[in-house]
Short mmCIF file of C-alpha atoms in Angstrom, two decimals:
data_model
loop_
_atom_site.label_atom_id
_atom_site.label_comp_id
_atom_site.label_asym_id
_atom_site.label_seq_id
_atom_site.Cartn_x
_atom_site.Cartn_y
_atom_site.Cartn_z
CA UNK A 932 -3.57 6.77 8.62
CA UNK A 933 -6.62 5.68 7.22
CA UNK A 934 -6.76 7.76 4.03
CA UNK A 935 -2.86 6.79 3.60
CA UNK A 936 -3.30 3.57 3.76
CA UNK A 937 -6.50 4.30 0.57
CA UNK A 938 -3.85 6.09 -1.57
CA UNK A 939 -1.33 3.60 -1.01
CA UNK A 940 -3.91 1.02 -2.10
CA UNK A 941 -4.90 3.41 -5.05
CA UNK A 942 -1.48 3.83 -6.37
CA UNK A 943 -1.21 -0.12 -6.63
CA UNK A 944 -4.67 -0.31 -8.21
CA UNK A 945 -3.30 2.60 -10.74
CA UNK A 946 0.00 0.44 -11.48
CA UNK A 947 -1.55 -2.55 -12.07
CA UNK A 948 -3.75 -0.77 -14.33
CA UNK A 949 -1.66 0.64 -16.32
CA UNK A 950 0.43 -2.26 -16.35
CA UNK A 951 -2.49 -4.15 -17.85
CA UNK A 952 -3.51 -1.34 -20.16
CA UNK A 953 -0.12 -0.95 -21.34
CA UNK A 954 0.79 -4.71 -22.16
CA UNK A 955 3.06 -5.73 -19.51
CA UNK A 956 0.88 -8.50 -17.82
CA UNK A 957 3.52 -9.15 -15.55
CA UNK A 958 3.70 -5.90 -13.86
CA UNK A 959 0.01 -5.51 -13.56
CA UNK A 960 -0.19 -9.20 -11.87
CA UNK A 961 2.40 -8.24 -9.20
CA UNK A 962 0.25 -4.96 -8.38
CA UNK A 963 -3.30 -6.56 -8.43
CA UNK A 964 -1.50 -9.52 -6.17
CA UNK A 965 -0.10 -7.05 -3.34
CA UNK A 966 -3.02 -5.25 -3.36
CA UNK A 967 -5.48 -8.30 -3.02
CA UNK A 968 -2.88 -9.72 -0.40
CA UNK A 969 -2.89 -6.40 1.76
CA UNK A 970 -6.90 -6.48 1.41
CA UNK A 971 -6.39 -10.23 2.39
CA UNK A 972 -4.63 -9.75 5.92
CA UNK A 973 -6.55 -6.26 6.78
CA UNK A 974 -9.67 -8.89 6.66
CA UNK A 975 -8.36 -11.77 7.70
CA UNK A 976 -6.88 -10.44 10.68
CA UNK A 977 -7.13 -7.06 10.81
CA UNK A 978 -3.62 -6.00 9.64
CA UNK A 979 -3.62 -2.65 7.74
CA UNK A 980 -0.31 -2.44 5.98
CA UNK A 981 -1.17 1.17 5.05
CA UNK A 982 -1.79 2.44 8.50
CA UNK A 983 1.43 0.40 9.73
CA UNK A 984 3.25 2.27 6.95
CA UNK A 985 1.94 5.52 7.49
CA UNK A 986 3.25 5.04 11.42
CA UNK A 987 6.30 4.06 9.97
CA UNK A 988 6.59 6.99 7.87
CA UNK A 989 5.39 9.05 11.10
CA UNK A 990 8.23 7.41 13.78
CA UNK A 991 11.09 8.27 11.02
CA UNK A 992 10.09 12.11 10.71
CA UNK A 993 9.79 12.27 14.47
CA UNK A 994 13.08 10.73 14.46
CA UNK A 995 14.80 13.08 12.19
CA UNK A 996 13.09 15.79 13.57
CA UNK A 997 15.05 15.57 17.33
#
């Protein structure tokens, strides 16, 4: 869960740099804020979106699977 939860925050670090790289402000704002909000709550009160995602992502295969 753990390195999920990195990529995840990766791939909004990578949007919101390319947003900014590319010109579109907007988009790179919205990425840079949910990333900075999910780093917000995991230390504010320990809340990892990614992991919580990742089990998610985990119940819904299990799911499919039976």
């Amino acid at each position: 869960p753990v390195r999920f939860a990195q990529f995840v925050g990766f791939c909004f670090l990578a949007a919101a740099s390319v947003g900014y790289l590319a010109g579109v402000t907007t988009l790179g704002v919205v990425f840079a804020a949910f990333g900075l909000l999910a780093a917000f709550l995991n230390a504010a009160f320990g809340l990892c979106l990614g992991c919580e995602a990742y089990l998610a992502i985990a119940r819904l295969r299990a799911r499919k699977a039976v």
